[in-house]
Short mmCIF file of C-alpha atoms in Angstrom, two decimals:
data_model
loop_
_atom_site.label_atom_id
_atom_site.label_comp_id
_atom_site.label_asym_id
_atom_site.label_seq_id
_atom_site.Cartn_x
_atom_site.Cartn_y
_atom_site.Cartn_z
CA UNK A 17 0.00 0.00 0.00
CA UNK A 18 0.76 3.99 -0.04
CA UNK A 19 3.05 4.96 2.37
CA UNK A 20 1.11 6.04 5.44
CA UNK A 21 0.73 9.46 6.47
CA UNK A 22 2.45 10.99 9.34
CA UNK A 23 1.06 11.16 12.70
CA UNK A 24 -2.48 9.09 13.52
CA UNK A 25 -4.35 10.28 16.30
CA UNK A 26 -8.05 9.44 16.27
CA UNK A 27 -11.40 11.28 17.74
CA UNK A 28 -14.82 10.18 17.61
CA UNK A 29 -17.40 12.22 16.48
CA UNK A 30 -20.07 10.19 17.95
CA UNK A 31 -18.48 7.99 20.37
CA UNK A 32 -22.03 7.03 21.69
CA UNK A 33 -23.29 5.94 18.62
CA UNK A 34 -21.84 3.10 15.56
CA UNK A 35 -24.04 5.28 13.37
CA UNK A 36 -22.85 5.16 9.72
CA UNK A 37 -23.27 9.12 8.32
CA UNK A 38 -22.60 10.71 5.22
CA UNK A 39 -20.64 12.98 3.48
CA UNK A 40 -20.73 16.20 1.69
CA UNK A 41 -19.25 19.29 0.38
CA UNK A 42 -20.10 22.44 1.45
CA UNK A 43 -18.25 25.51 -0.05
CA UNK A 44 -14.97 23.94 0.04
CA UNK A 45 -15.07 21.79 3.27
CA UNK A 46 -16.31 18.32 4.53
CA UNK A 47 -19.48 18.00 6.21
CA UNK A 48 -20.29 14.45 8.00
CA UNK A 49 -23.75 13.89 9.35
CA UNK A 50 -24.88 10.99 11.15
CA UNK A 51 -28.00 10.71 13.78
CA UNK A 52 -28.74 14.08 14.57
CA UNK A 53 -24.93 15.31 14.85
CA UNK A 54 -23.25 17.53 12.13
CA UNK A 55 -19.64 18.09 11.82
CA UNK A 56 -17.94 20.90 9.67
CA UNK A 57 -14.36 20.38 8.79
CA UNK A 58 -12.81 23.89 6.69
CA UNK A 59 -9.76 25.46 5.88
CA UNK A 60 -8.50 27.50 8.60
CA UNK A 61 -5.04 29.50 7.20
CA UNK A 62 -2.48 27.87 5.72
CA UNK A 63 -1.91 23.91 7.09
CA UNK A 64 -5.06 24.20 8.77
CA UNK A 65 -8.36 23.42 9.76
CA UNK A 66 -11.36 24.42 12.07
CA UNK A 67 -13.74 21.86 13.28
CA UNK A 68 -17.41 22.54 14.26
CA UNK A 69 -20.31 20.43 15.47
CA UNK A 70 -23.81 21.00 16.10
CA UNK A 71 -26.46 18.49 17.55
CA UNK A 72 -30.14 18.89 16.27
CA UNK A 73 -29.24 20.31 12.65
CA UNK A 74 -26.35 22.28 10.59
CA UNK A 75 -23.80 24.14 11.37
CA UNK A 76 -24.71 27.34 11.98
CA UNK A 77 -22.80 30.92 10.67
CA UNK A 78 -22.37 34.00 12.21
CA UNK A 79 -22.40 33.40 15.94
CA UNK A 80 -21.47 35.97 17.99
CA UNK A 81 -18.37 36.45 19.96
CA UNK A 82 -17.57 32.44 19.41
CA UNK A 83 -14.58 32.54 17.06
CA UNK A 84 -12.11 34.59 16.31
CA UNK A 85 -11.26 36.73 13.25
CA UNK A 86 -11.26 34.41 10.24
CA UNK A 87 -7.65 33.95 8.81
CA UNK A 88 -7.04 34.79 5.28
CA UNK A 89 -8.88 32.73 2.25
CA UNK A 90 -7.46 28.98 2.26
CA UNK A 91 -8.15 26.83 -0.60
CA UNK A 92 -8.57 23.15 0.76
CA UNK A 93 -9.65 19.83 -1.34
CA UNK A 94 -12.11 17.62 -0.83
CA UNK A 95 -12.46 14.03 -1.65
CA UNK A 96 -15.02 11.80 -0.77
CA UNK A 97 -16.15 7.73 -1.07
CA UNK A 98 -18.60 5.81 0.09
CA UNK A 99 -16.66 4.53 3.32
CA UNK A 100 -14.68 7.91 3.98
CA UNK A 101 -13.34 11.54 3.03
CA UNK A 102 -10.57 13.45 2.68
CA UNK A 103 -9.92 17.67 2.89
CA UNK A 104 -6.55 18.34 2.37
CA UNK A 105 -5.15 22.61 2.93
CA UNK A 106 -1.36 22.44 2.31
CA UNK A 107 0.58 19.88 4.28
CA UNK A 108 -2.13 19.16 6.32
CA UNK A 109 -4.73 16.15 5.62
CA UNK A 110 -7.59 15.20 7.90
CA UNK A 111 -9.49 11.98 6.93
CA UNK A 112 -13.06 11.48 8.29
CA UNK A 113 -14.35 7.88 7.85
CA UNK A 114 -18.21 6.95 7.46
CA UNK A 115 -18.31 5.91 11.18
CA UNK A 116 -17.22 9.62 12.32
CA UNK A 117 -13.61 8.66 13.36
CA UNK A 118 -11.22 11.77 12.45
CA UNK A 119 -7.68 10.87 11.66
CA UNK A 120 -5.34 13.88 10.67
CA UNK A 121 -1.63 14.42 9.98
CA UNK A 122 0.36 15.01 6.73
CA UNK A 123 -0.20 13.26 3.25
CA UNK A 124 1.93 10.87 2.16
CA UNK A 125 4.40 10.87 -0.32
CA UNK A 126 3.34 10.74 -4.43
CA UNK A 127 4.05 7.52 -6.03
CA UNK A 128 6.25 7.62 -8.43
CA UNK A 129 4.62 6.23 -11.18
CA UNK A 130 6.94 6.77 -14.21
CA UNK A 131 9.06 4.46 -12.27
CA UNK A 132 7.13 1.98 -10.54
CA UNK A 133 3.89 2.13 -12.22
CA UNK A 134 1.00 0.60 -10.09
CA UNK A 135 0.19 -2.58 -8.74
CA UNK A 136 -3.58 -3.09 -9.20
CA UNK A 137 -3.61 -4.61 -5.84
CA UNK A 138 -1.96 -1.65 -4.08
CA UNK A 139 -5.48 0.59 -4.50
CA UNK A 140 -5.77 3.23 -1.57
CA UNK A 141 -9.79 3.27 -2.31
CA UNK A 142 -12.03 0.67 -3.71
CA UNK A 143 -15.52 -0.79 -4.39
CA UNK A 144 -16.70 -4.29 -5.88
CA UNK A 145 -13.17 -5.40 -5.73
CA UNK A 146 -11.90 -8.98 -5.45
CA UNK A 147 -8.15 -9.60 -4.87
CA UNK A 148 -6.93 -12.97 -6.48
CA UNK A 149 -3.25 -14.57 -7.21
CA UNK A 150 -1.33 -12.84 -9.61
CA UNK A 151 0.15 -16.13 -10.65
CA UNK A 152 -0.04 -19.89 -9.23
CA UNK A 153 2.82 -18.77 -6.75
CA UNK A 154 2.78 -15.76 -5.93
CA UNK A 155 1.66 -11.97 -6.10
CA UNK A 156 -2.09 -10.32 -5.81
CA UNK A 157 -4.20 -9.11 -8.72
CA UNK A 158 -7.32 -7.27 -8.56
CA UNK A 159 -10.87 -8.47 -10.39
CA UNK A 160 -14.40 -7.38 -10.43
CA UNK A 161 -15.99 -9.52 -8.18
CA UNK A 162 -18.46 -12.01 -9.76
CA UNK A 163 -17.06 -10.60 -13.19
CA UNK A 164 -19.09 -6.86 -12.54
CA UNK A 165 -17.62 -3.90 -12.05
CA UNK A 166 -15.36 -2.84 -10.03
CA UNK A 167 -13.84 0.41 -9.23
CA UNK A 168 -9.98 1.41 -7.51
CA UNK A 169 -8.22 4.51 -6.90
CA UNK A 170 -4.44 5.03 -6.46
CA UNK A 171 -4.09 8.33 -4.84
CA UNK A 172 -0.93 11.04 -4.95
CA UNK A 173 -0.10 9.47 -8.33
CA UNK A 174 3.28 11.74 -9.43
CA UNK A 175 3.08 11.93 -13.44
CA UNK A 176 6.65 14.33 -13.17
CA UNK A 177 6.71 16.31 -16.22
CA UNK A 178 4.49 14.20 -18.16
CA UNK A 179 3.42 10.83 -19.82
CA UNK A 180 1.90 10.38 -23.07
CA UNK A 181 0.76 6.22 -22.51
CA UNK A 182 -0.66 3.75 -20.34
CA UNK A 183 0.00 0.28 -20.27
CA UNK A 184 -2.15 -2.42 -18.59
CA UNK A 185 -1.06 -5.95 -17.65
CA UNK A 186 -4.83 -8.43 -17.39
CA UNK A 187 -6.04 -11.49 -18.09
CA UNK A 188 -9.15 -12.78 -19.11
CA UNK A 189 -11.52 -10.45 -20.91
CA UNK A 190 -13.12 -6.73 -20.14
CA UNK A 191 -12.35 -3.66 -20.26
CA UNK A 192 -9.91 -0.84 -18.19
CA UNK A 193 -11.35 2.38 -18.06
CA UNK A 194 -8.77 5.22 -16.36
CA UNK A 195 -9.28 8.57 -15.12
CA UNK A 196 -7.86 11.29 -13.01
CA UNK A 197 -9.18 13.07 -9.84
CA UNK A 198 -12.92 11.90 -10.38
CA UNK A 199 -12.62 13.65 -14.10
CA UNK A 200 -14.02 11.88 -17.14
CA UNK A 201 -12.43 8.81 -18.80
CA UNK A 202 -9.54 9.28 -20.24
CA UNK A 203 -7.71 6.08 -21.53
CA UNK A 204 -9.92 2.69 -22.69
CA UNK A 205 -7.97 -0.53 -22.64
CA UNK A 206 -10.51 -3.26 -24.00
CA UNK A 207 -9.41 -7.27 -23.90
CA UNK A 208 -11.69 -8.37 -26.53
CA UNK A 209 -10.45 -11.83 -26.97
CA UNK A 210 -10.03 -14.24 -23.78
CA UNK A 211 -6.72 -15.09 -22.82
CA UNK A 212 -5.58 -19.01 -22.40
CA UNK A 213 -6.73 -18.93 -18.60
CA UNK A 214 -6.76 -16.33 -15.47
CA UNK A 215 -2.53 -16.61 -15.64
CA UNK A 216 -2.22 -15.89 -19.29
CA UNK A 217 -1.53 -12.47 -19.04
CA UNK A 218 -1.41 -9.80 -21.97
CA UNK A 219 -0.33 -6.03 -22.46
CA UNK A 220 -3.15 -3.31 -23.72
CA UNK A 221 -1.76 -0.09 -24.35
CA UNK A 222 -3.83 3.55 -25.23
CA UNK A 223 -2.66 7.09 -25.25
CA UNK A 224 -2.81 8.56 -21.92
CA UNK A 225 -2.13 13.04 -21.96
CA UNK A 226 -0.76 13.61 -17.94
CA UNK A 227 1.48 15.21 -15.95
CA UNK A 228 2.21 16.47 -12.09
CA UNK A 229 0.35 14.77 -9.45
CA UNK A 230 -2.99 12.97 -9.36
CA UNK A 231 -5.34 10.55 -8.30
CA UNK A 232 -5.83 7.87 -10.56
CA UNK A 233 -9.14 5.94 -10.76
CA UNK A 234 -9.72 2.74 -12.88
CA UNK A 235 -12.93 1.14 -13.63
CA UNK A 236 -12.61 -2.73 -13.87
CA UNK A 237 -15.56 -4.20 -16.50
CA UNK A 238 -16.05 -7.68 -17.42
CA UNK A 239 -14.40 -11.53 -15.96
CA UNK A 240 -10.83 -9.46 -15.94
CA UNK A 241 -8.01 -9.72 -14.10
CA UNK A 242 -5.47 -6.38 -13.46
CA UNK A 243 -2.09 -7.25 -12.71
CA UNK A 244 -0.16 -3.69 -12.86
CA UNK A 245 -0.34 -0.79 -15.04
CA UNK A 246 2.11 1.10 -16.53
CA UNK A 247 3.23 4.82 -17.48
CA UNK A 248 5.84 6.72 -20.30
CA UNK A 249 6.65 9.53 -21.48
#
């Protein structure tokens, strides 16, 4: 996996409740909301955040003689997934998951993906996912499970100063579809004819247009199996 991010502490939001909330954005921050509990997480001067919470209904504006001068205009980004989201302001990432659990500290470092490319397996987010061998022996893949869809995301994905294809490494039969940062699709890789078993592995290539850092999302389609994919320039 991504290496992890520095410092870990941990804070319930609701440490009463298991409730599962839900996420939003809200003029560039995070809201989660679960039960009748709201929590506002917004950038708050550079490498920072404030943190509000309400019971009973939103976060409310304006009060009186409760905060201090705001700092100067911060711009923060938000990502969110079913199971947990992200704001990020400068060095500073705080990570809310669907059960109201804050963790915070800084992000971790970008992949290196001109070098390394990515192992399907080593997915930072992902939904309908199965992981199965690589190979007889050894290694991890990644599949749709019960041949569906399926959906990863690699985050902090460093392009450097730029890459003009994509290479993916499958078996079986379906489709890749990649984007960046939630965008729309920008490379198709389709396996139209079935390799000789779930080991038999093949190369697809397609023209892929990106450079500086990312978060790559793939969209697994069809019986497939995603062993690695690939980057140049």
């Amino acid at each position: 996996m991504n290496q992890p991010a520095v410092a870990q502490p941990k804070v319930s939001l609701a440490q009463s409740s298991p409730t599962v909330g839900t996420f939003r954005e809200r003029d560039g921050a995070l809201e989660w909301s679960g039960r009748q509990e709201t929590v506002r997480i917004e950038p708050w001067g550079p490498d920072a955040v404030r943190v509000r919470a309400r019971l009973g209904g939103p976060v409310l504006e304006g009060l009186p003689g409760a905060l201090l001068d705001a700092p100067a205009a911060q711009d923060g980004t938000v990502g969110i997934s079913a199971r947990k989201a992200r704001l990020t302001v400068g060095a500073l990432t705080v990570e809310v998951t669907a059960e109201g659990m804050i963790r915070h500290g800084r992000p971790p470092a970008p992949r290196p993906v001109l070098e390394r490319g990515l192992a399907g397996a080593d997915f930072d987010e992902q939904s309908g996912v199965a992981i199965v061998d690589r190979t007889k022996t050894a290694g991890d893949a990644v599949a749709p499970a019960h041949g569906g869809t399926a959906e990863l995301v690699h985050r902090f994905c460093d392009f450097g100063a730029g890459v003009r294809e994509v290479t993916a490494r499958v078996a079986g039969e379906g489709t890749v579809e990649l984007s960046l940062d939630g965008g729309p699709v920008l490379a198709t890789l389709t396996l139209d004819t079935p390799t000789d078993g779930p080991y038999a592995y093949t190369d697809l290539t397609a023209g892929l247009v990106a450079d500086g850092v990312h978060d790559v999302r793939l969209r697994l389609r069809g019986p497939l199996r995603l062993a690695h994919v690939g980057f140049s320039g």
